[in-house]
CSV table of C-alpha atoms and ligand atoms in Angstrom, one decimal:
chain,number,residue,atom,x,y,z
Q,1,UNK,CA,73.3,81.4,112.0
Q,2,UNK,CA,76.3,79.2,112.7
Q,3,UNK,CA,76.6,80.0,116.4
Q,4,UNK,CA,72.9,79.8,117.3
Q,5,UNK,CA,71.5,77.4,114.8
Q,6,UNK,CA,69.0,80.0,113.6
Q,7,UNK,CA,67.8,80.3,110.0
Q,8,UNK,CA,65.9,83.5,109.6
Q,9,UNK,CA,68.1,86.3,110.8
Q,10,UNK,CA,66.9,89.8,111.4
Q,11,UNK,CA,70.1,92.0,111.1
Q,12,UNK,CA,69.7,95.3,112.8
Q,13,UNK,CA,73.3,96.0,113.6
Q,14,UNK,CA,74.8,97.8,110.7
Q,15,UNK,CA,72.2,100.4,109.8
Q,16,UNK,CA,71.4,98.9,106.5
Q,17,UNK,CA,68.5,100.0,104.3
Q,18,UNK,CA,65.1,98.3,105.3
Q,19,UNK,CA,63.7,98.8,101.8
Q,20,UNK,CA,66.6,97.4,99.8
Q,21,UNK,CA,68.9,98.6,97.1
Q,22,UNK,CA,68.0,101.3,94.5
Q,23,UNK,CA,66.2,99.4,91.7
Q,24,UNK,CA,68.1,101.5,89.2
Q,25,UNK,CA,71.4,100.2,90.7
Q,26,UNK,CA,70.2,96.6,90.5
Q,27,UNK,CA,69.3,97.0,86.9
Q,28,UNK,CA,72.7,98.6,86.1
Q,29,UNK,CA,74.6,95.6,87.6
Q,30,UNK,CA,72.7,93.0,85.6
Q,31,UNK,CA,75.1,92.7,82.6
Q,32,UNK,CA,78.4,93.6,84.3
Q,33,UNK,CA,79.8,90.1,84.7
Q,34,UNK,CA,81.3,90.2,81.2
Q,35,UNK,CA,83.5,93.1,82.3
Q,36,UNK,CA,84.9,91.2,85.3
Q,37,UNK,CA,88.3,90.6,83.6
Q,38,UNK,CA,89.0,94.3,83.4
Q,39,UNK,CA,90.1,96.6,86.1
Q,40,UNK,CA,87.7,99.5,86.9
Q,41,UNK,CA,88.3,103.1,85.9
Q,42,UNK,CA,90.9,104.1,88.5
Q,43,UNK,CA,89.8,107.7,88.2
Q,44,UNK,CA,86.0,106.9,88.3
Q,45,UNK,CA,85.5,109.7,85.8
Q,46,UNK,CA,81.8,109.1,85.0
Q,47,UNK,CA,80.9,108.8,88.7
Q,48,UNK,CA,83.0,111.7,89.8
Q,49,UNK,CA,81.6,113.9,87.1
Q,50,UNK,CA,78.0,112.9,87.9
Q,51,UNK,CA,78.6,113.6,91.7
Q,52,UNK,CA,80.3,116.9,90.8
Q,53,UNK,CA,77.2,118.0,88.8
Q,54,UNK,CA,74.9,117.0,91.6
Q,55,UNK,CA,76.8,119.0,94.2
Q,56,UNK,CA,77.8,121.9,92.0
Q,57,UNK,CA,81.6,121.4,92.5
Q,58,UNK,CA,84.3,120.3,90.0
Q,59,UNK,CA,85.1,116.7,89.5
Q,60,UNK,CA,88.6,117.3,90.9
Q,61,UNK,CA,86.9,118.0,94.3
Q,62,UNK,CA,85.5,114.5,94.5
Q,63,UNK,CA,87.4,111.5,96.0
Q,64,UNK,CA,85.9,108.1,95.7
Q,65,UNK,CA,86.2,105.6,98.5
Q,66,UNK,CA,85.5,101.9,99.0
Q,67,UNK,CA,82.7,103.0,101.3
Q,68,UNK,CA,83.0,106.4,102.9
Q,69,UNK,CA,84.9,104.7,105.7
Q,70,UNK,CA,87.9,104.5,103.3
Q,71,UNK,CA,87.8,108.3,102.9
Q,72,UNK,CA,88.3,108.5,106.7
Q,73,UNK,CA,91.5,106.5,106.3
Q,74,UNK,CA,92.6,108.5,103.3
Q,75,UNK,CA,92.3,111.7,105.4
Q,76,UNK,CA,94.3,110.2,108.2
Q,77,UNK,CA,97.0,108.8,105.9
Q,78,UNK,CA,97.3,112.1,103.9
Q,79,UNK,CA,97.2,114.5,106.8
Q,80,UNK,CA,98.1,112.9,110.1
Q,81,UNK,CA,101.6,111.9,111.4
Q,82,UNK,CA,102.9,110.6,114.7
Q,83,UNK,CA,102.9,113.5,117.2
Q,84,UNK,CA,99.8,115.2,115.6
Q,85,UNK,CA,96.5,115.3,117.3
Q,86,UNK,CA,93.0,114.8,116.0
Q,87,UNK,CA,89.8,115.7,118.0
Q,88,UNK,CA,86.9,113.3,118.2
Q,89,UNK,CA,83.6,113.2,120.2
Q,90,UNK,CA,82.4,110.3,122.3
Q,91,UNK,CA,80.5,108.3,121.6
Q,92,UNK,CA,80.9,108.8,117.8
Q,93,UNK,CA,82.0,106.7,114.9
Q,94,UNK,CA,84.9,104.4,116.2
Q,95,UNK,CA,86.7,104.4,112.8
Q,96,UNK,CA,87.9,108.0,113.4
Q,97,UNK,CA,90.0,106.9,116.4
Q,98,UNK,CA,91.2,103.7,114.6
Q,99,UNK,CA,92.3,105.7,111.6
Q,100,UNK,CA,94.3,108.0,113.9
Q,101,UNK,CA,95.9,105.0,115.8
Q,102,UNK,CA,97.0,103.4,112.5
Q,103,UNK,CA,99.1,106.4,111.6
Q,104,UNK,CA,100.3,106.9,115.1
Q,105,UNK,CA,98.4,110.1,115.7
Q,106,UNK,CA,96.8,110.8,119.1
Q,107,UNK,CA,93.1,111.3,119.4
Q,108,UNK,CA,91.8,113.8,121.9
Q,109,UNK,CA,88.4,112.5,123.0
Q,110,UNK,CA,85.8,115.1,124.0
Q,111,UNK,CA,82.7,113.5,125.7
Q,112,UNK,CA,79.3,114.5,124.4
Q,113,UNK,CA,76.9,116.5,126.5
Q,114,UNK,CA,73.3,115.3,126.6
Q,115,UNK,CA,74.2,112.9,123.8
Q,116,UNK,CA,75.3,115.7,121.5
Q,117,UNK,CA,78.8,116.8,120.4
Q,118,UNK,CA,80.2,119.3,122.9
Q,119,UNK,CA,81.2,121.8,120.2
Q,120,UNK,CA,82.5,124.3,122.8
Q,121,UNK,CA,84.6,121.5,124.4
Q,122,UNK,CA,85.9,120.4,121.0
Q,123,UNK,CA,86.8,124.0,120.0
Q,124,UNK,CA,88.6,124.5,123.3
Q,125,UNK,CA,90.6,121.2,122.8
Q,126,UNK,CA,92.2,122.6,119.6
Q,127,UNK,CA,96.0,123.0,120.2
Q,128,UNK,CA,99.0,123.7,118.2
Q,129,UNK,CA,99.2,120.0,117.4
Q,130,UNK,CA,95.7,119.6,116.2
Q,131,UNK,CA,95.5,118.8,112.5
Q,132,UNK,CA,92.0,117.3,112.0
Q,133,UNK,CA,88.6,117.4,113.8
Q,134,UNK,CA,86.3,114.5,113.0
Q,135,UNK,CA,82.5,115.0,113.4
Q,136,UNK,CA,79.8,112.6,112.2
Q,137,UNK,CA,76.6,114.5,111.6
Q,138,UNK,CA,74.2,112.9,112.4
Q,139,UNK,CA,76.2,111.0,115.0
Q,140,UNK,CA,76.6,107.2,115.0
Q,141,UNK,CA,75.7,105.6,117.5
Q,142,UNK,CA,73.5,108.2,119.1
Q,143,UNK,CA,71.5,109.5,116.1
Q,144,UNK,CA,71.5,113.2,117.1
Q,145,UNK,CA,72.2,115.9,114.6
Q,146,UNK,CA,73.9,119.3,114.9
Q,147,UNK,CA,71.6,122.0,113.5
Q,148,UNK,CA,72.6,124.7,111.0
Q,149,UNK,CA,73.3,127.6,113.4
Q,150,UNK,CA,75.4,125.6,115.8
Q,151,UNK,CA,77.3,123.9,113.0
Q,152,UNK,CA,78.0,127.2,111.2
Q,153,UNK,CA,79.3,128.8,114.5
Q,154,UNK,CA,81.5,125.7,115.1
Q,155,UNK,CA,83.0,125.7,111.7
Q,156,UNK,CA,83.7,129.5,112.0
Q,157,UNK,CA,85.5,129.0,115.2
Q,158,UNK,CA,87.9,126.2,114.2
Q,159,UNK,CA,91.2,127.7,113.0
Q,160,UNK,CA,91.6,127.5,109.2
Q,161,UNK,CA,94.7,125.4,109.4
Q,162,UNK,CA,92.7,122.6,111.1
Q,163,UNK,CA,90.9,120.3,108.7
Q,164,UNK,CA,87.3,119.5,109.7
Q,165,UNK,CA,85.9,116.2,108.5
Q,166,UNK,CA,82.1,116.2,108.4
Q,167,UNK,CA,81.0,112.5,108.0
Q,168,UNK,CA,77.4,112.7,106.7
Q,169,UNK,CA,76.6,109.0,106.2
Q,170,UNK,CA,73.0,109.6,107.3
Q,171,UNK,CA,72.6,113.0,105.6
Q,172,UNK,CA,69.5,112.0,103.5
Q,173,UNK,CA,67.5,111.2,106.7
Q,174,UNK,CA,67.9,114.7,108.1
Q,175,UNK,CA,65.0,117.1,107.3
Q,176,UNK,CA,66.1,119.8,104.9
Q,177,UNK,CA,65.4,122.6,107.4
Q,178,UNK,CA,68.0,121.1,109.8
Q,179,UNK,CA,70.8,121.1,107.3
Q,180,UNK,CA,73.4,123.8,106.9
Q,181,UNK,CA,72.6,125.2,103.4
Q,182,UNK,CA,76.0,126.6,102.5
Q,183,UNK,CA,78.1,123.7,103.5
Q,184,UNK,CA,79.3,122.8,100.0
Q,185,UNK,CA,79.6,126.5,99.2
Q,186,UNK,CA,82.1,126.8,102.1
Q,187,UNK,CA,84.3,124.2,100.4
Q,188,UNK,CA,84.0,126.0,97.1
Q,189,UNK,CA,85.1,129.2,99.0
Q,190,UNK,CA,88.2,127.4,100.2
Q,191,UNK,CA,87.2,126.4,103.7
Q,192,UNK,CA,89.3,123.6,105.2
Q,193,UNK,CA,86.4,121.2,105.2
Q,194,UNK,CA,85.8,117.7,103.9
Q,195,UNK,CA,82.3,116.3,103.6
Q,196,UNK,CA,81.8,112.6,103.4
Q,197,UNK,CA,78.8,110.9,101.9
Q,198,UNK,CA,77.9,107.3,101.2
Q,199,UNK,CA,75.7,105.2,99.0
Q,200,UNK,CA,75.5,102.6,101.8
Q,201,UNK,CA,72.5,104.0,103.7
Q,202,UNK,CA,69.7,105.9,101.9
Q,203,UNK,CA,70.6,104.4,98.5
Q,204,UNK,CA,70.8,100.8,99.9
Q,205,UNK,CA,74.2,99.9,98.4
Q,206,UNK,CA,76.2,98.9,101.5
Q,207,UNK,CA,77.3,95.7,99.8
Q,208,UNK,CA,78.9,97.4,96.9
Q,209,UNK,CA,81.2,99.5,99.1
Q,210,UNK,CA,81.1,103.0,97.7
Q,211,UNK,CA,81.2,106.4,99.2
Q,212,UNK,CA,82.9,109.7,98.5
Q,213,UNK,CA,84.5,112.9,99.9
Q,214,UNK,CA,83.9,116.5,98.7
Q,215,UNK,CA,86.9,118.6,99.4
Q,216,UNK,CA,89.1,121.5,98.2
Q,217,UNK,CA,91.0,120.5,95.1
Q,218,UNK,CA,94.3,120.4,97.0
Q,219,UNK,CA,92.8,118.3,99.8
Q,220,UNK,CA,91.3,115.9,97.3
Q,221,UNK,CA,94.6,115.6,95.5
Q,222,UNK,CA,96.4,114.7,98.7
Q,223,UNK,CA,93.7,112.0,99.5
Q,224,UNK,CA,93.9,110.6,95.9
Q,225,UNK,CA,97.7,110.3,96.2
Q,226,UNK,CA,97.4,107.8,99.0
Q,227,UNK,CA,94.4,106.0,97.5
Q,228,UNK,CA,94.8,102.6,96.0
Q,229,UNK,CA,94.1,103.2,92.3
Q,230,UNK,CA,91.5,100.5,91.8
Q,231,UNK,CA,89.7,100.9,95.2
Q,232,UNK,CA,86.2,101.2,93.7
Q,233,UNK,CA,85.3,98.2,91.6
Q,234,UNK,CA,83.3,98.0,88.4
Q,235,UNK,CA,80.1,97.0,90.2
Q,236,UNK,CA,80.5,99.7,92.8
Q,237,UNK,CA,81.0,102.5,90.3
Q,238,UNK,CA,78.2,101.4,88.0
Q,239,UNK,CA,75.7,100.9,90.9
Q,240,UNK,CA,76.5,104.3,92.4
Q,241,UNK,CA,76.2,106.0,89.0
Q,242,UNK,CA,72.8,104.5,88.5
Q,243,UNK,CA,71.6,105.3,92.0
Q,244,UNK,CA,72.7,109.0,92.1
Q,245,UNK,CA,69.5,110.3,90.6
Q,246,UNK,CA,67.2,107.6,92.1
Q,247,UNK,CA,65.4,110.2,94.2
Q,248,UNK,CA,62.1,108.3,94.2
Q,249,UNK,CA,63.8,105.4,95.9
Q,250,UNK,CA,65.5,107.6,98.5
Q,251,UNK,CA,62.2,109.4,99.2
Q,252,UNK,CA,60.5,106.0,99.8
Q,253,UNK,CA,63.3,104.9,102.1
Q,254,UNK,CA,63.2,108.2,104.1
Q,255,UNK,CA,59.4,108.0,104.4
Q,256,UNK,CA,59.5,104.4,105.6
Q,257,UNK,CA,62.3,105.0,108.0
Q,258,UNK,CA,60.6,108.0,109.5
Q,259,UNK,CA,57.3,106.2,110.1
Q,260,UNK,CA,58.9,103.0,111.4
Q,261,UNK,CA,61.3,104.9,113.7
Q,262,UNK,CA,58.4,106.7,115.4
Q,263,UNK,CA,56.5,103.4,115.7
Q,264,UNK,CA,59.6,101.5,117.1
Q,265,UNK,CA,60.5,104.2,119.5
Q,266,UNK,CA,56.9,104.1,120.8
Q,267,UNK,CA,56.9,100.3,121.2
Q,268,UNK,CA,60.3,100.4,122.9
Q,269,UNK,CA,59.0,103.0,125.3
Q,270,UNK,CA,55.9,100.9,126.1
Q,271,UNK,CA,58.3,98.1,127.1
Q,272,UNK,CA,60.3,100.5,129.3
Q,273,UNK,CA,63.3,101.1,126.9
Q,274,UNK,CA,64.0,104.8,126.3
Q,275,UNK,CA,65.6,106.0,123.1
Q,276,UNK,CA,67.4,109.2,122.0
Q,277,UNK,CA,65.5,111.2,119.4
Q,278,UNK,CA,67.2,110.2,116.1
Q,279,UNK,CA,67.6,111.9,112.7
Q,280,UNK,CA,68.9,108.6,111.2
Q,281,UNK,CA,67.9,105.0,110.4
Q,282,UNK,CA,68.7,103.7,113.9
Q,283,UNK,CA,67.8,104.2,117.5
Q,284,UNK,CA,70.2,104.5,120.4
Q,285,UNK,CA,68.3,102.4,123.0
Q,286,UNK,CA,68.7,102.1,126.7
Q,287,UNK,CA,68.4,98.4,127.5
Q,288,UNK,CA,69.2,98.9,131.2
Q,289,UNK,CA,71.0,96.6,133.6
Q,290,UNK,CA,69.8,93.5,131.8
Q,291,UNK,CA,71.4,94.6,128.5
Q,292,UNK,CA,73.7,91.6,128.2
Q,293,UNK,CA,71.0,89.1,128.9
Q,294,UNK,CA,68.5,90.8,126.5
Q,295,UNK,CA,71.1,90.9,123.7
Q,296,UNK,CA,71.8,87.2,124.3
Q,297,UNK,CA,68.1,86.4,124.1
Q,298,UNK,CA,67.7,88.4,120.9
Q,299,UNK,CA,70.7,86.5,119.3
Q,300,UNK,CA,69.1,83.2,120.2
Q,301,UNK,CA,66.0,84.3,118.4
Q,302,UNK,CA,68.0,85.3,115.3
Q,303,UNK,CA,67.9,89.1,116.0
Q,304,UNK,CA,71.2,91.0,115.8
Q,305,UNK,CA,71.3,94.5,117.3
Q,306,UNK,CA,74.5,96.4,118.1
Q,307,UNK,CA,75.3,96.3,121.8
Q,308,UNK,CA,77.6,99.0,123.0
Q,309,UNK,CA,80.9,97.9,124.6
Q,310,UNK,CA,82.7,101.2,125.3
Q,311,UNK,CA,82.9,102.2,129.0
Q,312,UNK,CA,80.0,104.4,130.1
Q,313,UNK,CA,77.5,103.1,127.4
Q,314,UNK,CA,77.5,99.4,128.1
Q,315,UNK,CA,73.8,99.3,128.8
Q,316,UNK,CA,72.9,100.8,125.5
Q,317,UNK,CA,72.3,99.2,122.1
Q,318,UNK,CA,72.1,100.7,118.6
Q,319,UNK,CA,69.1,99.3,116.7
Q,320,UNK,CA,68.7,99.8,113.0
Q,321,UNK,CA,65.1,100.6,111.8
Q,322,UNK,CA,63.5,97.6,110.2
Q,323,UNK,CA,60.3,97.4,108.2
Q,324,UNK,CA,57.1,96.8,110.2
Q,325,UNK,CA,57.4,93.0,110.0
Q,326,UNK,CA,61.0,93.1,111.4
Q,327,UNK,CA,60.0,95.7,114.0
Q,328,UNK,CA,57.1,93.5,115.2
Q,329,UNK,CA,59.4,90.5,115.4
Q,330,UNK,CA,61.9,92.6,117.5
Q,331,UNK,CA,59.2,93.9,119.8
Q,332,UNK,CA,57.6,90.4,120.3
Q,333,UNK,CA,61.1,89.0,121.2
Q,334,UNK,CA,61.7,91.8,123.6
Q,335,UNK,CA,58.3,91.3,125.2
Q,336,UNK,CA,59.1,87.7,125.8
Q,337,UNK,CA,62.5,88.5,127.2
Q,338,UNK,CA,61.2,91.2,129.5
Q,339,UNK,CA,58.4,88.9,130.8
H,1,LIG,C1,79.0,107.7,110.7
H,1,LIG,C2,79.4,106.7,109.7
H,1,LIG,N1,80.4,107.0,108.8
H,1,LIG,C3,80.7,106.1,107.9
H,1,LIG,C4,80.2,104.9,107.8
H,1,LIG,C5,80.7,103.9,106.8
H,1,LIG,O1,79.8,103.8,105.7
H,1,LIG,P1,80.4,103.1,104.4
H,1,LIG,O2,81.8,102.8,104.5
H,1,LIG,O3,79.5,102.0,104.2
H,1,LIG,O4,80.1,104.2,103.4
H,1,LIG,C6,79.2,104.5,108.7
H,1,LIG,C7,78.6,103.2,108.6
H,1,LIG,O5,77.8,102.7,109.4
H,1,LIG,C8,78.8,105.5,109.7
H,1,LIG,O6,77.9,105.2,110.6
């Protein structure tokens, strides 16, 4: 708004929820101002207990983060040291590599094949120095998802002393039949696996900053030891607690995203922009050689998408799925720019 003098901004760069926050969360926040002088519950007992019930684990297996992104840092700080290695795919969530760099750990980068994690390549990259493998499933920025059979085979092949982090920020958008049914059961059975979830996407609470990890008790303890005690504020805990069971809202969000994703992919294709089939609330979109110019034109029209900057993907952009009004505005802007 400041840079381009625009007023009505359409923000499609952070994969926010096109419907809005869970109404139950909004209601729960209404009267919290009077508690602002008190620190939040450092153990987030009510929230952890509710999450544990929902996932069929014990509360000691839940770690609360200021967004799930903090849980990535907690893993790195708890388990990675200089000289260790972590394995990441490319392109995937950049925070994995940043978290490694901060603690002086090397990241072994395994490029995707056909825009999907090269699970054989990642398995082959495991060495004596490997401590952690980071996988976001579905994968940001490409939107592809590893199906249950491939994921199970991959998890079975990673040596038990290596911690696998499955970052599932977009989990709710994946059709049930594509999910690995026994994922949480594996953690309960002692597999060296951490699953990350967030309230930022399907629940629409990105502004509250709250996510969590599900892990073995000993893993959760180590993560909690390096966690800042009051990392999840009063509003964040209350909003998440109210949104946990708001299945109607999540269902509405998933339905809208699914319809609008198909429509937007079709419209983009009509304009000559191909997209990668996505199981998320965003589309990885090939803008072609004019990507920089198109992005600039969109910015001047108040539309923010996420242009890719990493070598090899500079002509792509990640576009969050808006509602139809926003989608129509994006397509109209692109039509003008293409013409
Ligand atoms: C793969 C992935 N993980 C984690 C996050 C972080 O989400 P939050 O910290 O809001 O929970 C994002 C956000 O875009 C993401 O795409």
